Coordinates of C-alpha atoms in Angstrom, one line a residue:
M1 CA -20.7 36.7 -20.9
N2 CA -22.0 35.7 -24.3
I3 CA -20.1 34.0 -27.2
N4 CA -19.3 37.3 -28.9
E5 CA -17.8 38.7 -25.7
I6 CA -15.7 35.6 -25.2
F7 CA -14.4 35.6 -28.8
N8 CA -13.6 39.3 -28.6
T9 CA -11.9 38.9 -25.3
L10 CA -9.7 35.9 -26.3
G11 CA -9.1 37.1 -29.9
S12 CA -8.2 35.0 -32.9
P13 CA -4.6 34.5 -31.8
I14 CA -5.9 32.4 -28.9
V15 CA -9.2 30.9 -30.3
L16 CA -7.7 29.6 -33.6
P17 CA -4.5 28.1 -32.2
V18 CA -6.5 26.2 -29.5
F19 CA -8.8 24.8 -32.2
I20 CA -5.8 23.9 -34.4
F21 CA -4.0 22.2 -31.6
I22 CA -7.0 20.0 -30.9
F23 CA -7.4 19.3 -34.6
A24 CA -3.7 18.4 -34.9
L25 CA -4.0 15.9 -32.1
F26 CA -7.0 14.4 -33.8
L27 CA -4.7 13.9 -36.9
R28 CA -2.3 12.1 -34.5
V29 CA 0.4 14.7 -34.7
K30 CA 2.7 14.4 -31.8
P31 CA 1.7 16.8 -28.9
A32 CA 5.0 18.7 -29.0
K33 CA 4.8 19.2 -32.8
A34 CA 1.1 20.1 -32.6
F35 CA 1.8 22.6 -29.8
R36 CA 4.6 24.2 -31.8
S37 CA 2.4 24.5 -34.9
A38 CA -0.4 26.1 -32.9
L39 CA 2.1 28.5 -31.3
M40 CA 3.6 29.6 -34.6
I41 CA 0.1 30.2 -36.0
G42 CA -0.8 32.1 -32.9
I43 CA 2.3 34.3 -33.2
A44 CA 1.6 34.9 -36.9
L45 CA -2.1 35.8 -36.2
L46 CA -1.0 38.1 -33.4
L47 CA 1.4 39.9 -35.7
I48 CA -1.3 40.2 -38.3
N49 CA -3.7 41.7 -35.7
V50 CA -1.0 44.1 -34.5
L51 CA -0.2 45.3 -38.0
V52 CA -3.8 45.5 -39.1
G53 CA -4.7 47.3 -35.8
F54 CA -1.8 49.7 -36.2
F55 CA -2.8 50.5 -39.8
T56 CA -6.5 50.8 -39.0
N57 CA -5.8 53.2 -36.1
Q58 CA -3.4 55.2 -38.3
I59 CA -5.7 55.6 -41.3
T60 CA -9.2 55.7 -39.7
P61 CA -9.0 59.3 -38.4
S62 CA -8.1 60.5 -41.9
V63 CA -10.9 58.4 -43.4
N64 CA -13.4 59.8 -40.9
D65 CA -12.2 63.4 -41.6
M66 CA -12.4 62.8 -45.3
V67 CA -16.1 61.8 -44.9
S68 CA -16.9 64.6 -42.4
N69 CA -15.1 67.3 -44.5
S70 CA -17.2 66.2 -47.5
N71 CA -20.3 67.6 -45.7
I72 CA -22.3 64.4 -46.5
H73 CA -25.4 64.0 -44.4
L74 CA -27.2 60.7 -44.8
P75 CA -29.8 59.0 -42.5
F76 CA -28.2 55.5 -42.3
I77 CA -24.9 55.3 -40.4
D78 CA -22.1 52.7 -40.7
V79 CA -21.4 51.2 -37.2
G80 CA -18.8 48.6 -38.3
W81 CA -18.7 44.8 -38.5
G82 CA -18.6 44.5 -34.7
A83 CA -22.3 45.4 -34.5
A84 CA -23.0 42.6 -37.1
A85 CA -21.1 40.1 -34.9
A86 CA -23.1 41.2 -31.9
I87 CA -26.4 40.6 -33.8
A88 CA -25.1 37.2 -34.9
F89 CA -24.1 35.9 -31.5
A90 CA -27.2 37.4 -29.8
S91 CA -29.4 35.3 -32.0
K92 CA -30.5 31.7 -31.4
V93 CA -28.5 30.8 -34.5
G94 CA -25.4 32.4 -33.0
L95 CA -25.6 30.2 -29.9
M96 CA -25.3 27.0 -32.1
V97 CA -23.2 28.3 -35.0
I98 CA -19.9 26.7 -34.0
P99 CA -21.1 23.1 -33.7
F100 CA -23.6 23.6 -36.5
T101 CA -20.9 24.8 -38.9
I102 CA -18.5 22.0 -37.9
V103 CA -21.2 19.3 -38.5
V104 CA -22.2 20.7 -41.8
N105 CA -18.6 21.0 -42.9
L106 CA -17.9 17.4 -41.9
I107 CA -21.0 16.1 -43.7
A108 CA -20.0 18.1 -46.8
L109 CA -16.5 16.5 -46.7
A110 CA -17.9 13.0 -46.3
L111 CA -20.2 13.5 -49.2
R112 CA -17.3 15.0 -51.3
L113 CA -19.2 18.3 -51.7
T114 CA -16.1 20.2 -50.6
D115 CA -12.4 19.7 -50.2
T116 CA -12.1 22.4 -47.5
L117 CA -12.0 22.0 -43.8
N118 CA -12.9 25.4 -42.5
I119 CA -10.8 25.8 -39.3
D120 CA -11.4 29.6 -39.2
V121 CA -13.8 29.3 -36.2
W122 CA -13.3 33.0 -35.6
N123 CA -15.3 33.9 -38.7
Y124 CA -18.2 31.5 -38.2
W125 CA -20.2 34.5 -37.0
H126 CA -20.8 35.5 -40.6
Y127 CA -23.0 32.4 -41.0
A128 CA -24.8 33.2 -37.8
F129 CA -25.4 36.8 -39.1
A130 CA -27.0 35.4 -42.2
G131 CA -29.2 33.2 -40.1
A132 CA -30.1 36.1 -37.7
L133 CA -31.2 38.3 -40.6
A134 CA -33.3 35.5 -42.1
A135 CA -34.9 34.7 -38.7
A136 CA -35.7 38.4 -38.3
F137 CA -37.1 38.7 -41.8
T138 CA -39.2 35.5 -41.8
G139 CA -39.9 35.2 -38.1
S140 CA -38.7 31.5 -38.2
I141 CA -35.6 30.3 -36.3
W142 CA -35.6 27.2 -38.6
L143 CA -35.4 29.3 -41.7
G144 CA -32.6 31.2 -40.0
F145 CA -30.6 27.9 -39.6
L146 CA -31.5 27.1 -43.3
A147 CA -30.0 30.5 -44.3
A148 CA -26.8 29.7 -42.3
L149 CA -26.6 26.3 -44.0
I150 CA -26.9 27.8 -47.5
E151 CA -24.2 30.3 -46.7
I152 CA -21.9 27.7 -45.3
L153 CA -22.2 25.4 -48.3
F154 CA -21.7 28.2 -50.8
S155 CA -18.7 29.6 -48.9
L156 CA -17.1 26.1 -49.0
F157 CA -17.8 25.8 -52.7
L158 CA -16.3 29.3 -53.5
A159 CA -13.3 28.5 -51.3
D160 CA -12.6 25.3 -53.3
W161 CA -13.1 27.1 -56.6
M162 CA -10.7 29.9 -55.7
Q163 CA -8.1 27.7 -53.9
P164 CA -5.5 27.1 -56.7
S165 CA -5.5 30.7 -57.8
A166 CA -5.4 32.3 -54.3
A167 CA -2.9 29.8 -53.0
K168 CA -0.6 30.4 -55.9
Y169 CA -0.9 34.1 -55.9
Y170 CA -0.5 34.6 -52.2
G171 CA 1.9 31.7 -51.6
Y172 CA -0.3 29.7 -49.2
E173 CA 0.1 26.0 -50.2
G174 CA -2.7 23.8 -48.9
I175 CA -4.8 26.7 -47.8
S176 CA -8.2 27.9 -49.0
F177 CA -10.0 31.1 -47.9
T178 CA -13.5 30.8 -46.5
T179 CA -14.3 34.3 -45.2
I180 CA -17.7 35.1 -46.6
S181 CA -17.0 38.9 -46.9
S182 CA -14.3 38.0 -49.5
V183 CA -15.4 34.8 -51.3
E184 CA -18.9 36.0 -52.2
Y185 CA -17.5 38.5 -54.7
I186 CA -15.6 35.9 -56.7
P187 CA -18.4 35.3 -59.3
Y188 CA -18.9 39.1 -59.8
A189 CA -15.1 39.7 -60.1
I190 CA -14.7 36.9 -62.7
A191 CA -17.6 38.3 -64.8
V192 CA -16.3 41.9 -64.7
N193 CA -12.7 40.8 -65.2
W194 CA -13.7 38.9 -68.4
L195 CA -15.6 42.0 -69.6
L196 CA -12.6 44.3 -69.0
D197 CA -10.3 41.9 -70.9
K198 CA -12.8 42.0 -73.8
I199 CA -12.8 45.8 -74.0
G200 CA -9.0 46.0 -73.8
I201 CA -8.5 47.2 -70.1
G202 CA -6.5 44.0 -69.5
K203 CA -3.8 45.3 -71.7
I204 CA -3.1 48.1 -69.2
H205 CA -0.7 46.4 -66.8
L206 CA -0.7 48.1 -63.3
E207 CA 0.5 45.1 -61.3
P208 CA 3.1 45.8 -58.5
K209 CA 5.7 43.5 -60.2
V210 CA 5.3 45.4 -63.5
L211 CA 5.5 48.8 -61.8
K212 CA 8.6 47.7 -60.0
E213 CA 10.3 46.6 -63.2
R214 CA 9.4 49.8 -65.0
L215 CA 9.8 52.4 -62.2
Q216 CA 12.4 50.6 -60.1
F217 CA 12.2 52.1 -56.5
F218 CA 9.2 54.3 -57.4
G219 CA 7.3 51.1 -58.3
E220 CA 8.1 49.2 -55.1
P221 CA 5.2 48.4 -52.7
A222 CA 6.7 50.6 -50.0
F223 CA 6.7 53.7 -52.3
I224 CA 3.3 53.0 -53.7
G225 CA 2.0 52.7 -50.1
L226 CA 3.7 56.0 -49.2
V227 CA 2.0 57.8 -52.1
I228 CA -1.4 56.3 -51.4
G229 CA -1.2 57.1 -47.7
L230 CA -0.1 60.7 -48.4
A231 CA -3.0 61.0 -51.0
I232 CA -5.6 59.8 -48.4
G233 CA -4.2 62.4 -45.9
L234 CA -4.1 65.2 -48.4
I235 CA -7.7 64.6 -49.4
A236 CA -8.9 64.3 -45.8
Y237 CA -7.1 67.5 -44.6
R238 CA -7.3 69.6 -47.8
H239 CA -9.0 72.4 -45.9
S240 CA -6.4 72.6 -43.2
L241 CA -3.1 72.3 -45.0
N242 CA -1.9 75.5 -43.3
T243 CA -1.7 73.7 -39.9
F244 CA 1.3 71.8 -38.6
Q245 CA -0.8 69.0 -37.1
S246 CA -2.5 68.3 -40.4
W247 CA 0.9 67.7 -42.0
V248 CA 2.0 65.5 -39.2
T249 CA -1.0 63.3 -39.7
I250 CA -0.6 63.3 -43.5
L251 CA 3.0 62.2 -43.3
S252 CA 2.2 59.7 -40.6
D253 CA -0.5 58.2 -43.0
G254 CA 2.1 57.9 -45.7
I255 CA 4.8 56.3 -43.6
G256 CA 2.3 54.1 -41.8
T257 CA 0.9 52.7 -45.1
A258 CA 4.4 52.2 -46.5
A259 CA 5.4 50.3 -43.3
F260 CA 2.3 48.1 -43.4
V261 CA 2.8 47.1 -47.1
Q262 CA 6.5 46.5 -46.5
I263 CA 6.3 44.4 -43.3
F264 CA 3.2 42.4 -44.0
P265 CA 4.6 40.0 -46.7
H266 CA 7.1 38.6 -44.2
I267 CA 4.4 37.1 -42.0
P268 CA 3.2 34.3 -44.3
A269 CA 6.4 32.3 -43.8
L270 CA 5.8 32.2 -40.1
L271 CA 2.3 31.2 -40.6
M272 CA 3.2 28.4 -43.0
E273 CA 5.8 27.2 -40.5
G274 CA 2.8 26.3 -38.3
L275 CA 0.4 25.1 -41.0
V276 CA 2.8 22.9 -43.0
P277 CA 3.1 20.1 -40.4
I278 CA -0.7 19.9 -40.0
S279 CA -1.2 20.0 -43.8
D280 CA 1.5 17.2 -44.2
S281 CA -0.2 15.1 -41.5
L282 CA -3.5 15.5 -43.3
K283 CA -1.9 14.3 -46.5
E284 CA -0.3 11.4 -44.7
T285 CA -3.7 10.4 -43.1
L286 CA -5.3 10.4 -46.5
S287 CA -2.4 8.5 -48.1
K288 CA -2.7 5.7 -45.4
R289 CA -6.3 5.3 -46.5
K290 CA -5.1 5.1 -50.1
S291 CA -7.0 8.2 -51.0
T292 CA -5.8 10.5 -53.9
R293 CA -7.9 13.3 -52.5
T294 CA -6.4 16.7 -51.5
L295 CA -7.9 18.6 -48.6
Y296 CA -7.4 22.2 -47.8
L297 CA -7.5 24.1 -44.5
G298 CA -10.0 27.0 -44.7
M299 CA -8.5 30.2 -43.3
D300 CA -9.3 34.0 -42.9
T301 CA -8.5 36.3 -45.8
A302 CA -6.8 38.5 -43.2
L303 CA -3.7 36.6 -44.4
C304 CA -3.9 38.4 -47.7
V305 CA -4.9 42.0 -46.9
G306 CA -1.3 43.4 -46.7
E307 CA -0.3 42.4 -50.2
A308 CA 0.6 45.5 -52.3
S309 CA -2.0 45.3 -55.0
T310 CA -4.8 44.3 -52.6
L311 CA -4.1 47.1 -50.1
T312 CA -3.4 49.8 -52.8
S313 CA -6.7 49.0 -54.6
A314 CA -8.6 49.1 -51.3
L315 CA -7.2 52.5 -50.3
V316 CA -8.0 53.9 -53.8
L317 CA -11.5 52.7 -53.3
I318 CA -12.0 54.8 -50.1
P319 CA -12.2 58.3 -51.8
I320 CA -14.2 56.7 -54.6
S321 CA -16.7 55.3 -52.1
V322 CA -17.1 58.8 -50.6
L323 CA -17.8 60.2 -54.1
L324 CA -20.4 57.5 -54.8
M325 CA -22.2 58.3 -51.5
V326 CA -22.7 61.8 -52.9
V327 CA -23.6 61.0 -56.6
L328 CA -25.8 57.9 -56.2
P329 CA -29.4 59.3 -55.9
Y330 CA -30.7 56.1 -54.2
N331 CA -28.0 55.9 -51.6
K332 CA -28.9 56.7 -47.9
F333 CA -25.9 55.0 -46.3
L334 CA -23.0 56.9 -44.8
W335 CA -19.8 54.8 -44.9
I336 CA -17.6 55.4 -41.8
A337 CA -16.4 52.5 -39.7
D338 CA -16.1 49.8 -42.3
L339 CA -14.2 51.9 -45.0
T340 CA -11.1 50.3 -43.7
S341 CA -12.5 46.8 -44.3
F342 CA -12.0 47.2 -48.1
P343 CA -8.9 45.0 -48.2
W344 CA -11.1 42.0 -47.3
F345 CA -13.5 43.1 -50.0
I346 CA -10.7 43.1 -52.6
A347 CA -8.6 40.2 -51.3
L348 CA -9.9 37.5 -53.6
M349 CA -10.4 39.8 -56.6
T350 CA -6.6 40.3 -56.7
P351 CA -5.7 36.7 -57.8
I352 CA -8.4 36.9 -60.5
T353 CA -6.9 40.1 -62.0
Q354 CA -3.4 38.8 -61.3
G355 CA -2.7 41.9 -59.2
N356 CA -3.9 44.5 -61.7
I357 CA -4.7 47.5 -59.5
L358 CA -6.7 49.3 -62.2
K359 CA -9.0 46.2 -62.8
N360 CA -9.3 45.7 -59.0
V361 CA -10.5 49.3 -58.6
I362 CA -12.9 49.1 -61.5
I363 CA -14.4 45.9 -60.2
G364 CA -14.6 47.1 -56.7
A365 CA -16.1 50.5 -57.6
S366 CA -18.7 49.0 -60.0
Y367 CA -19.8 46.6 -57.2
L368 CA -20.1 49.5 -54.7
V369 CA -22.6 51.1 -57.1
I370 CA -24.8 47.9 -56.5
G371 CA -23.7 47.5 -52.9
D372 CA -24.9 50.9 -51.9
L373 CA -28.3 50.1 -53.2
I374 CA -28.3 46.7 -51.3
I375 CA -27.2 48.3 -48.0
T376 CA -29.8 51.0 -48.3
K377 CA -32.5 48.3 -48.7
L378 CA -31.0 46.2 -45.9
T379 CA -30.4 48.8 -43.2
P380 CA -34.0 48.9 -41.8
L381 CA -33.8 45.1 -41.1
F382 CA -30.3 45.4 -39.7
T383 CA -31.5 48.2 -37.5
Q384 CA -34.4 46.1 -36.2
A385 CA -32.0 43.2 -35.4
A386 CA -29.4 45.5 -33.8
I387 CA -32.0 47.1 -31.5
S388 CA -33.2 43.6 -30.5
A389 CA -29.5 42.7 -29.7
G390 CA -29.2 45.8 -27.4
T391 CA -27.4 48.2 -29.8
K392 CA -28.2 51.9 -29.4
L393 CA -28.6 54.1 -32.4
P394 CA -26.0 57.0 -32.7
S395 CA -27.4 60.5 -32.3
G396 CA -29.2 61.7 -35.4
A397 CA -29.2 58.3 -37.1
V398 CA -32.5 56.9 -38.6
G399 CA -30.9 53.5 -39.1
I400 CA -27.6 51.7 -38.7
C401 CA -25.7 49.0 -40.6
A402 CA -22.3 47.4 -40.9
G403 CA -20.8 48.5 -44.3
S404 CA -18.9 45.3 -44.9
E405 CA -21.9 43.1 -44.2
G406 CA -24.6 45.4 -45.6
I407 CA -23.3 45.4 -49.2
S408 CA -23.4 41.6 -49.3
Y409 CA -25.6 40.4 -52.0
F410 CA -25.3 36.9 -50.4
H411 CA -27.0 38.0 -47.3
W412 CA -29.7 39.9 -49.2
L413 CA -30.4 37.1 -51.6
I414 CA -30.4 34.4 -49.0
Y415 CA -32.7 35.9 -46.4
H416 CA -35.2 36.6 -49.2
A417 CA -34.8 33.2 -50.8
V418 CA -35.6 31.2 -47.6
A419 CA -38.9 33.0 -47.3
N420 CA -40.3 31.1 -50.3
P421 CA -40.3 27.4 -50.9
F422 CA -39.8 27.8 -54.6
T423 CA -36.6 29.9 -54.2
I424 CA -35.3 27.5 -51.6
V425 CA -35.5 24.7 -54.2
L426 CA -33.9 27.1 -56.8
V427 CA -31.0 27.9 -54.4
F428 CA -30.2 24.2 -53.9
L429 CA -30.5 23.6 -57.6
V430 CA -27.9 26.4 -58.3
Y431 CA -25.7 24.9 -55.6
A432 CA -25.9 21.4 -57.3
I433 CA -25.0 22.9 -60.6
C434 CA -22.0 24.7 -59.1
I435 CA -20.7 21.5 -57.5
W436 CA -21.3 19.6 -60.8
A437 CA -19.4 22.3 -62.8
L438 CA -16.4 22.2 -60.4
K439 CA -16.2 18.4 -60.5
H440 CA -16.6 18.0 -64.3
H441 CA -15.1 21.2 -65.6
R442 CA -12.4 21.8 -63.0
N443 CA -9.7 23.2 -65.3
A444 CA -12.0 25.7 -67.0
M445 CA -13.4 26.8 -63.6
Y446 CA -9.9 27.3 -62.2
R447 CA -8.8 29.3 -65.3
A448 CA -11.7 31.6 -64.8
T449 CA -10.3 32.6 -61.4
G450 CA -6.9 33.6 -62.9
Y451 CA -5.2 30.3 -62.2
V452 CA -2.6 29.0 -64.8
A453 CA -1.1 25.6 -64.0
N454 CA 2.6 25.1 -64.0
S455 CA 3.9 21.8 -65.4
S456 CA 4.5 20.8 -61.7
D457 CA 0.8 21.5 -61.0
A458 CA -0.5 19.3 -63.7
G459 CA -1.0 16.3 -61.5
N460 CA -3.3 18.3 -59.2
Q461 CA -5.7 19.3 -61.9

């Protein structure tokens, strides 16, 4: 049994609490208190997995039918993020990714290159995937590890940069988000958000709280979820509206989406019940050392995907992505399995736009125009790596890729960068500039992410 199979068998509700329990003991939290914290976090993660699993199982058939009913025939097939994880853990980088990431993170903390301790062991596979692609592209395992190192360092920087805005918007004090498939889009979202404000789009307020104030019940997250779910179903089954089963599925999509949006916001309180004692112990440890430093616990953006603006924006992007598959002349990739991963794609755009659904959709759709080109270019390399890892191609497919990983400009840039000594130096120069900017222009950097400090926050700036 390899690492990927072990992780998939145990699941994040077991893997992460075990890691957190050990970490809490290291911080000298009493065993009973550490165990309770780990248990609460495990319960919260299990609830998130159950809800996300329920929602994915509910909406995926409609999404698949939407694609198949569009009569799109493309040579590259979306096989989902699981195939990317399999490639990651089948590589030599994957075998060492957990200790490697922990060591890099601890060194970065010691050198004050980051304030984030990434405890989201479950998602370390993203770094291994970057390394596996680079190793396949260059033929060097050492350059594979270099690619993983670069991705780890930039994910920690982006987590630090986004921390105040994301923590304030989503209500997770002392938490930062390190999931590479979310944090990498922060710079792009900031740039496009700035442009949208300049041309006046920012004056159109389509935030859930504004919609609720103006539309009362019809603006509540549950109703918005109902409408979006029904719309997805109607588009998917538009050719069979005369059948009873189609209407059952359409109505189920609506109710299922409404339930997901309504229930999900109640989970963070349970998660924070487990994380707060550990966060407090971390602060106490730093205080005893007379340190004014604040450290954050790096977590998965799965904690954010059920928020009304994030989920609504992601669902609106699904039919848009289907349209883009048809109209973009260079696109050869057929989105299927990872269409339901869009909430992770959107999650850290939402605090930047302050929950503006229209801006989220524009930012997301404009990136997909670029992302479809990247994934079309990346798929042959992914296919080569997947076959080496033992993955079989679906019938009729010329190539395969994971949508959520294939659109990543991070992966694409990094595996090309490590192939040339000049670009390796350039990457680390860019990283040094990023760290310098965050240290010396902290307030301006935070404001760019949508963060506005309260008077009570001033001391943390």
